[in-house]
PDB file of C-alpha atoms in Angstrom:
ATOM      1  CA  UNK H   1      48.423 170.635 251.347  1.00  0.00           C
ATOM      2  CA  UNK H   2      51.855 170.352 252.178  1.00  0.00           C
ATOM      3  CA  UNK H   3      51.465 166.983 251.210  1.00  0.00           C
ATOM      4  CA  UNK H   4      49.597 167.640 247.312  1.00  0.00           C
ATOM      5  CA  UNK H   5      52.195 169.789 246.677  1.00  0.00           C
ATOM      6  CA  UNK H   6      54.345 167.930 246.877  1.00  0.00           C
ATOM      7  CA  UNK H   7      52.660 165.352 244.850  1.00  0.00           C
ATOM      8  CA  UNK H   8      52.127 167.613 242.058  1.00  0.00           C
ATOM      9  CA  UNK H   9      56.083 169.107 241.678  1.00  0.00           C
ATOM     10  CA  UNK H  10      56.790 165.121 241.905  1.00  0.00           C
ATOM     11  CA  UNK H  11      54.041 164.888 239.166  1.00  0.00           C
ATOM     12  CA  UNK H  12      55.972 167.869 237.256  1.00  0.00           C
ATOM     13  CA  UNK H  13      59.185 165.724 238.372  1.00  0.00           C
ATOM     14  CA  UNK H  14      58.175 163.305 236.629  1.00  0.00           C
ATOM     15  CA  UNK H  15      56.430 164.673 233.506  1.00  0.00           C
ATOM     16  CA  UNK H  16      59.641 166.749 233.330  1.00  0.00           C
ATOM     17  CA  UNK H  17      62.737 163.585 234.072  1.00  0.00           C
ATOM     18  CA  UNK H  18      60.165 161.538 230.704  1.00  0.00           C
ATOM     19  CA  UNK H  19      59.754 164.195 228.575  1.00  0.00           C
ATOM     20  CA  UNK H  20      64.459 164.180 229.274  1.00  0.00           C
ATOM     21  CA  UNK H  21      63.783 160.709 228.576  1.00  0.00           C
ATOM     22  CA  UNK H  22      61.950 161.555 225.692  1.00  0.00           C
ATOM     23  CA  UNK H  23      64.644 163.942 224.305  1.00  0.00           C
ATOM     24  CA  UNK H  24      66.832 161.749 225.417  1.00  0.00           C
ATOM     25  CA  UNK H  25      65.546 158.490 223.378  1.00  0.00           C
ATOM     26  CA  UNK H  26      64.508 160.196 220.213  1.00  0.00           C
ATOM     27  CA  UNK H  27      67.799 161.829 220.221  1.00  0.00           C
ATOM     28  CA  UNK H  28      69.587 158.363 220.744  1.00  0.00           C
ATOM     29  CA  UNK H  29      67.032 157.470 217.819  1.00  0.00           C
ATOM     30  CA  UNK H  30      68.745 160.275 215.802  1.00  0.00           C
ATOM     31  CA  UNK H  31      71.626 159.533 215.988  1.00  0.00           C
ATOM     32  CA  UNK H  32      71.031 155.833 215.688  1.00  0.00           C
ATOM     33  CA  UNK H  33      68.632 156.108 211.960  1.00  0.00           C
ATOM     34  CA  UNK H  34      71.549 159.153 210.840  1.00  0.00           C
ATOM     35  CA  UNK H  35      74.971 156.074 211.413  1.00  0.00           C
ATOM     36  CA  UNK H  36      72.697 153.061 209.843  1.00  0.00           C
ATOM     37  CA  UNK H  37      71.901 156.333 206.718  1.00  0.00           C
ATOM     38  CA  UNK H  38      75.528 157.182 206.229  1.00  0.00           C
ATOM     39  CA  UNK H  39      76.718 153.285 206.614  1.00  0.00           C
ATOM     40  CA  UNK H  40      73.670 152.323 203.433  1.00  0.00           C
ATOM     41  CA  UNK H  41      74.708 155.170 201.051  1.00  0.00           C
ATOM     42  CA  UNK H  42      78.410 154.151 202.063  1.00  0.00           C
ATOM     43  CA  UNK H  43      76.981 150.898 201.568  1.00  0.00           C
ATOM     44  CA  UNK H  44      75.322 152.470 198.457  1.00  0.00           C
ATOM     45  CA  UNK H  45      77.746 154.059 196.362  1.00  0.00           C
ATOM     46  CA  UNK H  46      80.295 150.884 196.832  1.00  0.00           C
ATOM     47  CA  UNK H  47      78.076 148.769 194.348  1.00  0.00           C
ATOM     48  CA  UNK H  48      77.680 151.509 192.866  1.00  0.00           C
ATOM     49  CA  UNK H  49      81.099 151.903 191.800  1.00  0.00           C
ATOM     50  CA  UNK H  50      81.753 148.224 191.826  1.00  0.00           C
ATOM     51  CA  UNK H  51      78.360 148.279 188.720  1.00  0.00           C
ATOM     52  CA  UNK H  52      80.499 150.793 187.218  1.00  0.00           C
ATOM     53  CA  UNK H  53      83.244 149.114 187.108  1.00  0.00           C
ATOM     54  CA  UNK H  54      82.217 145.257 185.499  1.00  0.00           C
ATOM     55  CA  UNK H  55      79.954 147.878 183.073  1.00  0.00           C
ATOM     56  CA  UNK H  56      83.365 148.769 182.324  1.00  0.00           C
ATOM     57  CA  UNK H  57      85.101 145.326 182.156  1.00  0.00           C
ATOM     58  CA  UNK H  58      82.202 143.969 180.023  1.00  0.00           C
ATOM     59  CA  UNK H  59      81.912 146.420 177.562  1.00  0.00           C
ATOM     60  CA  UNK H  60      86.345 146.272 177.910  1.00  0.00           C
ATOM     61  CA  UNK H  61      85.668 142.261 177.448  1.00  0.00           C
ATOM     62  CA  UNK H  62      82.906 143.184 174.572  1.00  0.00           C
ATOM     63  CA  UNK H  63      85.371 145.382 172.106  1.00  0.00           C
ATOM     64  CA  UNK H  64      88.329 143.022 172.631  1.00  0.00           C
ATOM     65  CA  UNK H  65      85.834 140.121 171.651  1.00  0.00           C
ATOM     66  CA  UNK H  66      84.441 142.019 168.404  1.00  0.00           C
ATOM     67  CA  UNK H  67      88.306 142.537 168.014  1.00  0.00           C
ATOM     68  CA  UNK H  68      89.453 138.956 167.839  1.00  0.00           C
ATOM     69  CA  UNK H  69      86.049 137.891 165.554  1.00  0.00           C
ATOM     70  CA  UNK H  70      86.987 141.085 162.902  1.00  0.00           C
ATOM     71  CA  UNK H  71      90.216 139.056 162.935  1.00  0.00           C
ATOM     72  CA  UNK H  72      89.641 135.643 162.991  1.00  0.00           C
ATOM     73  CA  UNK H  73      87.273 136.379 160.018  1.00  0.00           C
ATOM     74  CA  UNK H  74      89.947 138.320 158.392  1.00  0.00           C
ATOM     75  CA  UNK H  75      92.056 135.362 158.896  1.00  0.00           C
ATOM     76  CA  UNK H  76      88.769 133.039 157.483  1.00  0.00           C
ATOM     77  CA  UNK H  77      89.337 135.670 154.395  1.00  0.00           C
ATOM     78  CA  UNK H  78      92.688 135.048 153.608  1.00  0.00           C
ATOM     79  CA  UNK H  79      92.663 131.681 154.255  1.00  0.00           C
ATOM     80  CA  UNK H  80      89.664 131.321 151.403  1.00  0.00           C
ATOM     81  CA  UNK H  81      91.704 133.676 149.280  1.00  0.00           C
ATOM     82  CA  UNK H  82      95.087 131.892 149.671  1.00  0.00           C
ATOM     83  CA  UNK H  83      93.609 128.213 149.083  1.00  0.00           C
ATOM     84  CA  UNK H  84      91.333 129.719 146.520  1.00  0.00           C
ATOM     85  CA  UNK H  85      94.953 130.646 144.737  1.00  0.00           C
ATOM     86  CA  UNK H  86      96.723 127.679 144.959  1.00  0.00           C
ATOM     87  CA  UNK H  87      93.966 125.594 143.673  1.00  0.00           C
ATOM     88  CA  UNK H  88      94.101 127.884 140.483  1.00  0.00           C
ATOM     89  CA  UNK H  89      98.075 127.559 140.405  1.00  0.00           C
ATOM     90  CA  UNK H  90      97.713 124.045 141.333  1.00  0.00           C
ATOM     91  CA  UNK H  91      94.682 123.812 137.631  1.00  0.00           C
ATOM     92  CA  UNK H  92      97.460 125.799 135.416  1.00  0.00           C
ATOM     93  CA  UNK H  93     100.572 123.371 136.515  1.00  0.00           C
ATOM     94  CA  UNK H  94      98.223 120.814 135.751  1.00  0.00           C
ATOM     95  CA  UNK H  95      97.190 122.080 132.602  1.00  0.00           C
ATOM     96  CA  UNK H  96     101.135 122.580 131.845  1.00  0.00           C
ATOM     97  CA  UNK H  97     101.859 118.855 132.841  1.00  0.00           C
ATOM     98  CA  UNK H  98      98.886 117.814 131.241  1.00  0.00           C
ATOM     99  CA  UNK H  99     100.480 119.843 128.377  1.00  0.00           C
ATOM    100  CA  UNK H 100     103.895 117.675 128.637  1.00  0.00           C
ATOM    101  CA  UNK H 101     102.669 114.725 128.732  1.00  0.00           C
ATOM    102  CA  UNK H 102     101.129 114.975 125.983  1.00  0.00           C
ATOM    103  CA  UNK H 103     103.853 116.788 124.133  1.00  0.00           C
ATOM    104  CA  UNK H 104     106.023 114.424 124.949  1.00  0.00           C
ATOM    105  CA  UNK H 105     103.712 111.304 123.995  1.00  0.00           C
ATOM    106  CA  UNK H 106     103.358 112.897 120.604  1.00  0.00           C
ATOM    107  CA  UNK H 107     106.938 113.426 120.271  1.00  0.00           C
ATOM    108  CA  UNK H 108     107.704 109.968 121.490  1.00  0.00           C
ATOM    109  CA  UNK H 109     104.895 108.941 118.590  1.00  0.00           C
ATOM    110  CA  UNK H 110     106.578 110.472 115.859  1.00  0.00           C
ATOM    111  CA  UNK H 111     109.784 108.805 116.075  1.00  0.00           C
ATOM    112  CA  UNK H 112     108.335 105.386 116.752  1.00  0.00           C
ATOM    113  CA  UNK H 113     106.392 106.449 113.781  1.00  0.00           C
ATOM    114  CA  UNK H 114     109.605 108.076 112.101  1.00  0.00           C
ATOM    115  CA  UNK H 115     111.732 104.482 112.898  1.00  0.00           C
ATOM    116  CA  UNK H 116     108.759 102.435 111.898  1.00  0.00           C
ATOM    117  CA  UNK H 117     108.742 103.806 108.629  1.00  0.00           C
ATOM    118  CA  UNK H 118     112.869 103.954 108.064  1.00  0.00           C
ATOM    119  CA  UNK H 119     112.265 100.257 109.316  1.00  0.00           C
ATOM    120  CA  UNK H 120     110.257  99.479 106.405  1.00  0.00           C
ATOM    121  CA  UNK H 121     112.194 101.903 103.872  1.00  0.00           C
ATOM    122  CA  UNK H 122     114.844  99.607 105.217  1.00  0.00           C
ATOM    123  CA  UNK H 123     112.599  95.883 105.149  1.00  0.00           C
ATOM    124  CA  UNK H 124     111.866  96.833 101.780  1.00  0.00           C
ATOM    125  CA  UNK H 125     115.033  98.796 100.114  1.00  0.00           C
ATOM    126  CA  UNK H 126     116.582  94.831 101.507  1.00  0.00           C
ATOM    127  CA  UNK H 127     113.365  92.890  99.416  1.00  0.00           C
ATOM    128  CA  UNK H 128     113.769  94.677  96.855  1.00  0.00           C
ATOM    129  CA  UNK H 129     117.632  93.766  96.010  1.00  0.00           C
ATOM    130  CA  UNK H 130     117.145  90.871  96.012  1.00  0.00           C
TER     131      UNK H 130
END
């Protein structure tokens, strides 16, 4: 009977030790799970911050691009307006130059005609005297 008690006691102690080991293993697993969860959440937060920074940077770059496009459009419009103005001024100057050339040609022709007329008159007058 003593042996039966000893076996029962040993079995009880063995169960007790197994339960303690199970509790210890479960605690270790819970600690490991908590540590892994904390690491995961830390990395997740870091990634969220990085994503937020990238979104903010993308937004800033998009705004810069939009501003540059608007500036380029404005510069292009100014250049086209300036080119149109220069073309109009060129046309006006060309017309003025053509008018001056025509006036100069007319004056030259009138002077030539006057000189020829005078020359003819002089020739006639000399011919009539003889």
